[in-house]
Amino acid sequence: MKKKEEFSFLKGTWKQIKKINDKVYQIIDGLDTHKLYAINYKNLKQRFAEELENYKNHPELIDIEEFSANYVFGYHSSNNIDSMYSKQAMFIEVKSYLNNMRNCA
């Protein structure tokens, strides 16, 4: 028996497994592209204004990244959303919004 032909019966099976695996990953990737959150910008501005008021005597303690992370965590926890991609996407959006809001003020 030649060395190349020794496990030739596995080639077809391996190709089928790889094809199924690729399809599963495509389905999973497709699920995580949708936004699982909706940002209420009025609520976000109000919460951030409260944060600014709480730390008005120590403005150096205000950290937009920490506030954004806490806001995102609270939103996802209260809405029972367990998706790391959704949390990351919302964190980036909230942080960007607050940075822009602060730069304009």
Short mmCIF file of N, CA and C in Angstrom, two decimals:
data_model
loop_
_atom_site.label_atom_id
_atom_site.label_comp_id
_atom_site.label_asym_id
_atom_site.label_seq_id
_atom_site.Cartn_x
_atom_site.Cartn_y
_atom_site.Cartn_z
N MET A 1 0.84 -1.18 0.00
CA MET A 1 0.00 0.00 0.00
C MET A 1 0.89 1.24 0.00
N LYS A 2 0.57 2.17 -0.86
CA LYS A 2 1.35 3.41 -0.94
C LYS A 2 1.00 4.31 0.23
N LYS A 3 1.96 5.12 0.61
CA LYS A 3 1.78 6.00 1.77
C LYS A 3 0.67 7.03 1.54
N LYS A 4 0.55 7.56 0.32
CA LYS A 4 -0.46 8.58 0.03
C LYS A 4 -1.87 7.99 0.03
N GLU A 5 -1.99 6.71 -0.26
CA GLU A 5 -3.31 6.09 -0.34
C GLU A 5 -3.75 5.48 0.98
N GLU A 6 -2.91 5.53 1.98
CA GLU A 6 -3.18 4.85 3.24
C GLU A 6 -4.48 5.30 3.89
N PHE A 7 -4.73 6.62 3.97
CA PHE A 7 -5.95 7.13 4.60
C PHE A 7 -6.79 7.91 3.60
N SER A 8 -6.83 7.49 2.39
CA SER A 8 -7.57 8.21 1.37
C SER A 8 -9.07 8.21 1.63
N PHE A 9 -9.58 7.24 2.37
CA PHE A 9 -11.01 7.20 2.68
C PHE A 9 -11.44 8.35 3.58
N LEU A 10 -10.49 8.99 4.28
CA LEU A 10 -10.81 10.10 5.16
C LEU A 10 -10.91 11.43 4.43
N LYS A 11 -10.36 11.53 3.25
CA LYS A 11 -10.35 12.80 2.52
C LYS A 11 -11.76 13.32 2.28
N GLY A 12 -12.63 12.49 1.79
CA GLY A 12 -14.01 12.90 1.52
C GLY A 12 -14.74 13.29 2.79
N THR A 13 -14.55 12.52 3.84
CA THR A 13 -15.20 12.81 5.13
C THR A 13 -14.68 14.13 5.69
N TRP A 14 -13.38 14.34 5.62
CA TRP A 14 -12.78 15.57 6.15
C TRP A 14 -13.29 16.80 5.40
N LYS A 15 -13.44 16.67 4.09
CA LYS A 15 -13.96 17.80 3.29
C LYS A 15 -15.40 18.12 3.70
N GLN A 16 -16.20 17.11 3.96
CA GLN A 16 -17.59 17.32 4.38
C GLN A 16 -17.65 17.99 5.75
N ILE A 17 -16.81 17.54 6.67
CA ILE A 17 -16.77 18.14 8.01
C ILE A 17 -16.35 19.59 7.92
N LYS A 18 -15.35 19.88 7.11
CA LYS A 18 -14.88 21.26 6.94
C LYS A 18 -15.98 22.13 6.34
N LYS A 19 -16.72 21.60 5.37
CA LYS A 19 -17.80 22.36 4.74
C LYS A 19 -18.91 22.67 5.77
N ILE A 20 -19.27 21.69 6.58
CA ILE A 20 -20.29 21.90 7.62
C ILE A 20 -19.79 22.91 8.65
N ASN A 21 -18.54 22.79 9.04
CA ASN A 21 -17.94 23.72 10.01
C ASN A 21 -17.97 25.15 9.47
N ASP A 22 -17.63 25.34 8.22
CA ASP A 22 -17.67 26.67 7.61
C ASP A 22 -19.08 27.25 7.61
N LYS A 23 -20.07 26.43 7.32
CA LYS A 23 -21.47 26.89 7.32
C LYS A 23 -21.91 27.31 8.72
N VAL A 24 -21.53 26.54 9.73
CA VAL A 24 -21.89 26.87 11.10
C VAL A 24 -21.27 28.20 11.50
N TYR A 25 -20.00 28.42 11.17
CA TYR A 25 -19.35 29.69 11.50
C TYR A 25 -20.00 30.86 10.77
N GLN A 26 -20.43 30.65 9.53
CA GLN A 26 -21.12 31.71 8.81
C GLN A 26 -22.44 32.08 9.50
N ILE A 27 -23.15 31.08 9.97
CA ILE A 27 -24.41 31.33 10.67
C ILE A 27 -24.17 32.09 11.97
N ILE A 28 -23.16 31.66 12.73
CA ILE A 28 -22.84 32.31 14.00
C ILE A 28 -22.40 33.74 13.76
N ASP A 29 -21.54 33.97 12.77
CA ASP A 29 -21.10 35.33 12.47
C ASP A 29 -22.27 36.20 12.03
N GLY A 30 -23.21 35.64 11.33
CA GLY A 30 -24.39 36.38 10.89
C GLY A 30 -25.27 36.82 12.05
N LEU A 31 -25.30 36.03 13.11
CA LEU A 31 -26.12 36.38 14.27
C LEU A 31 -25.56 37.58 15.02
N ASP A 32 -24.25 37.70 15.08
CA ASP A 32 -23.63 38.75 15.87
C ASP A 32 -23.47 40.07 15.14
N THR A 33 -23.91 40.17 13.91
CA THR A 33 -23.77 41.43 13.19
C THR A 33 -24.95 42.37 13.48
N HIS A 34 -26.02 41.87 14.06
CA HIS A 34 -27.17 42.70 14.34
C HIS A 34 -27.01 43.38 15.69
N LYS A 35 -27.50 44.60 15.77
CA LYS A 35 -27.44 45.32 17.04
C LYS A 35 -28.48 44.74 17.98
N LEU A 36 -28.04 44.37 19.16
CA LEU A 36 -28.95 43.83 20.16
C LEU A 36 -29.34 44.89 21.18
N TYR A 37 -29.01 46.13 20.90
CA TYR A 37 -29.27 47.20 21.85
C TYR A 37 -29.81 48.41 21.11
N ALA A 38 -30.44 49.28 21.87
CA ALA A 38 -30.91 50.56 21.34
C ALA A 38 -30.56 51.61 22.39
N ILE A 39 -29.78 52.57 22.01
CA ILE A 39 -29.33 53.59 22.96
C ILE A 39 -30.36 54.70 23.05
N ASN A 40 -30.77 54.98 24.26
CA ASN A 40 -31.67 56.10 24.54
C ASN A 40 -30.74 57.27 24.89
N TYR A 41 -30.48 58.13 23.91
CA TYR A 41 -29.50 59.20 24.10
C TYR A 41 -29.94 60.22 25.16
N LYS A 42 -31.24 60.42 25.30
CA LYS A 42 -31.73 61.33 26.32
C LYS A 42 -31.39 60.78 27.71
N ASN A 43 -31.61 59.49 27.91
CA ASN A 43 -31.28 58.84 29.17
C ASN A 43 -29.77 58.86 29.40
N LEU A 44 -29.01 58.60 28.36
CA LEU A 44 -27.55 58.60 28.46
C LEU A 44 -27.03 59.98 28.88
N LYS A 45 -27.55 61.03 28.26
CA LYS A 45 -27.13 62.39 28.62
C LYS A 45 -27.50 62.71 30.06
N GLN A 46 -28.69 62.28 30.47
CA GLN A 46 -29.15 62.53 31.83
C GLN A 46 -28.26 61.81 32.85
N ARG A 47 -27.96 60.55 32.58
CA ARG A 47 -27.09 59.79 33.50
C ARG A 47 -25.69 60.39 33.57
N PHE A 48 -25.18 60.82 32.43
CA PHE A 48 -23.84 61.41 32.43
C PHE A 48 -23.85 62.76 33.15
N ALA A 49 -24.92 63.52 32.99
CA ALA A 49 -25.04 64.79 33.71
C ALA A 49 -25.08 64.55 35.21
N GLU A 50 -25.76 63.49 35.63
CA GLU A 50 -25.78 63.14 37.05
C GLU A 50 -24.37 62.77 37.53
N GLU A 51 -23.64 62.06 36.71
CA GLU A 51 -22.25 61.70 37.05
C GLU A 51 -21.39 62.95 37.18
N LEU A 52 -21.55 63.87 36.26
CA LEU A 52 -20.80 65.13 36.33
C LEU A 52 -21.15 65.91 37.60
N GLU A 53 -22.44 65.90 37.96
CA GLU A 53 -22.88 66.59 39.16
C GLU A 53 -22.30 65.94 40.42
N ASN A 54 -22.26 64.62 40.43
CA ASN A 54 -21.73 63.90 41.59
C ASN A 54 -20.25 64.20 41.82
N TYR A 55 -19.53 64.41 40.73
CA TYR A 55 -18.09 64.65 40.84
C TYR A 55 -17.69 66.08 40.50
N LYS A 56 -18.59 67.03 40.72
CA LYS A 56 -18.30 68.42 40.34
C LYS A 56 -17.12 68.99 41.13
N ASN A 57 -16.91 68.51 42.35
CA ASN A 57 -15.78 68.99 43.15
C ASN A 57 -14.47 68.32 42.77
N HIS A 58 -14.57 67.18 42.08
CA HIS A 58 -13.38 66.44 41.65
C HIS A 58 -13.54 66.00 40.20
N PRO A 59 -13.53 66.93 39.26
CA PRO A 59 -13.75 66.56 37.86
C PRO A 59 -12.67 65.65 37.28
N GLU A 60 -11.50 65.60 37.91
CA GLU A 60 -10.43 64.73 37.42
C GLU A 60 -10.76 63.25 37.62
N LEU A 61 -11.76 62.95 38.45
CA LEU A 61 -12.15 61.57 38.70
C LEU A 61 -13.14 61.04 37.67
N ILE A 62 -13.67 61.90 36.83
CA ILE A 62 -14.64 61.48 35.82
C ILE A 62 -13.88 60.80 34.68
N ASP A 63 -14.26 59.56 34.43
CA ASP A 63 -13.63 58.78 33.37
C ASP A 63 -14.72 58.30 32.42
N ILE A 64 -14.68 58.78 31.19
CA ILE A 64 -15.72 58.44 30.21
C ILE A 64 -15.71 56.95 29.90
N GLU A 65 -14.53 56.35 29.83
CA GLU A 65 -14.46 54.92 29.53
C GLU A 65 -15.10 54.09 30.64
N GLU A 66 -14.82 54.44 31.88
CA GLU A 66 -15.42 53.70 32.99
C GLU A 66 -16.92 53.90 33.04
N PHE A 67 -17.38 55.13 32.83
CA PHE A 67 -18.81 55.40 32.81
C PHE A 67 -19.48 54.60 31.68
N SER A 68 -18.86 54.60 30.50
CA SER A 68 -19.41 53.88 29.36
C SER A 68 -19.50 52.39 29.64
N ALA A 69 -18.45 51.83 30.22
CA ALA A 69 -18.45 50.40 30.54
C ALA A 69 -19.55 50.07 31.54
N ASN A 70 -19.72 50.90 32.56
CA ASN A 70 -20.77 50.66 33.55
C ASN A 70 -22.17 50.80 32.94
N TYR A 71 -22.34 51.80 32.08
CA TYR A 71 -23.63 52.01 31.43
C TYR A 71 -24.00 50.81 30.56
N VAL A 72 -23.02 50.34 29.79
CA VAL A 72 -23.24 49.19 28.90
C VAL A 72 -23.53 47.93 29.72
N PHE A 73 -22.76 47.72 30.77
CA PHE A 73 -22.99 46.54 31.62
C PHE A 73 -24.39 46.57 32.22
N GLY A 74 -24.80 47.73 32.72
CA GLY A 74 -26.13 47.85 33.30
C GLY A 74 -27.23 47.61 32.28
N TYR A 75 -27.05 48.15 31.09
CA TYR A 75 -28.06 47.97 30.04
C TYR A 75 -28.20 46.50 29.67
N HIS A 76 -27.08 45.84 29.44
CA HIS A 76 -27.12 44.44 29.03
C HIS A 76 -27.63 43.54 30.16
N SER A 77 -27.28 43.85 31.39
CA SER A 77 -27.76 43.05 32.52
C SER A 77 -29.27 43.19 32.69
N SER A 78 -29.77 44.41 32.61
CA SER A 78 -31.20 44.63 32.82
C SER A 78 -32.05 44.10 31.67
N ASN A 79 -31.45 43.93 30.49
CA ASN A 79 -32.20 43.42 29.34
C ASN A 79 -31.86 41.97 29.02
N ASN A 80 -31.11 41.31 29.91
CA ASN A 80 -30.74 39.89 29.74
C ASN A 80 -30.09 39.61 28.39
N ILE A 81 -29.17 40.46 27.98
CA ILE A 81 -28.43 40.26 26.74
C ILE A 81 -27.04 39.80 27.11
N ASP A 82 -26.66 38.63 26.59
CA ASP A 82 -25.35 38.08 26.92
C ASP A 82 -24.55 37.89 25.63
N SER A 83 -24.09 38.99 25.08
CA SER A 83 -23.30 38.94 23.85
C SER A 83 -22.12 39.89 24.00
N MET A 84 -20.92 39.34 23.96
CA MET A 84 -19.73 40.16 24.10
C MET A 84 -19.61 41.14 22.94
N TYR A 85 -20.01 40.71 21.74
CA TYR A 85 -19.94 41.60 20.58
C TYR A 85 -20.87 42.79 20.75
N SER A 86 -22.05 42.54 21.28
CA SER A 86 -23.01 43.61 21.50
C SER A 86 -22.47 44.59 22.55
N LYS A 87 -21.89 44.06 23.61
CA LYS A 87 -21.33 44.92 24.66
C LYS A 87 -20.20 45.79 24.11
N GLN A 88 -19.33 45.18 23.32
CA GLN A 88 -18.21 45.94 22.75
C GLN A 88 -18.70 47.01 21.80
N ALA A 89 -19.66 46.67 20.96
CA ALA A 89 -20.18 47.64 19.99
C ALA A 89 -20.87 48.80 20.70
N MET A 90 -21.67 48.49 21.71
CA MET A 90 -22.36 49.55 22.44
C MET A 90 -21.37 50.41 23.22
N PHE A 91 -20.35 49.79 23.80
CA PHE A 91 -19.32 50.53 24.53
C PHE A 91 -18.65 51.54 23.60
N ILE A 92 -18.28 51.13 22.42
CA ILE A 92 -17.62 52.02 21.47
C ILE A 92 -18.55 53.16 21.08
N GLU A 93 -19.82 52.85 20.86
CA GLU A 93 -20.78 53.87 20.46
C GLU A 93 -21.04 54.88 21.58
N VAL A 94 -21.21 54.39 22.80
CA VAL A 94 -21.47 55.27 23.95
C VAL A 94 -20.26 56.15 24.23
N LYS A 95 -19.08 55.54 24.24
CA LYS A 95 -17.85 56.29 24.52
C LYS A 95 -17.62 57.36 23.46
N SER A 96 -17.83 57.03 22.21
CA SER A 96 -17.66 57.99 21.12
C SER A 96 -18.65 59.14 21.26
N TYR A 97 -19.90 58.83 21.59
CA TYR A 97 -20.92 59.86 21.75
C TYR A 97 -20.56 60.81 22.89
N LEU A 98 -20.14 60.25 24.02
CA LEU A 98 -19.80 61.10 25.18
C LEU A 98 -18.55 61.94 24.91
N ASN A 99 -17.57 61.37 24.24
CA ASN A 99 -16.38 62.14 23.88
C ASN A 99 -16.74 63.30 22.95
N ASN A 100 -17.59 63.05 21.97
CA ASN A 100 -18.02 64.10 21.06
C ASN A 100 -18.84 65.17 21.79
N MET A 101 -19.69 64.72 22.70
CA MET A 101 -20.51 65.66 23.46
C MET A 101 -19.64 66.55 24.33
N ARG A 102 -18.62 65.98 24.93
CA ARG A 102 -17.73 66.75 25.79
C ARG A 102 -16.86 67.70 24.99
N ASN A 103 -16.45 67.29 23.79
CA ASN A 103 -15.61 68.15 22.95
C ASN A 103 -16.39 69.34 22.40
N CYS A 104 -17.68 69.13 22.18
CA CYS A 104 -18.51 70.22 21.67
C CYS A 104 -18.88 71.24 22.74
N ALA A 105 -18.87 70.81 23.98
CA ALA A 105 -19.27 71.71 25.08
C ALA A 105 -18.19 72.66 25.48
#
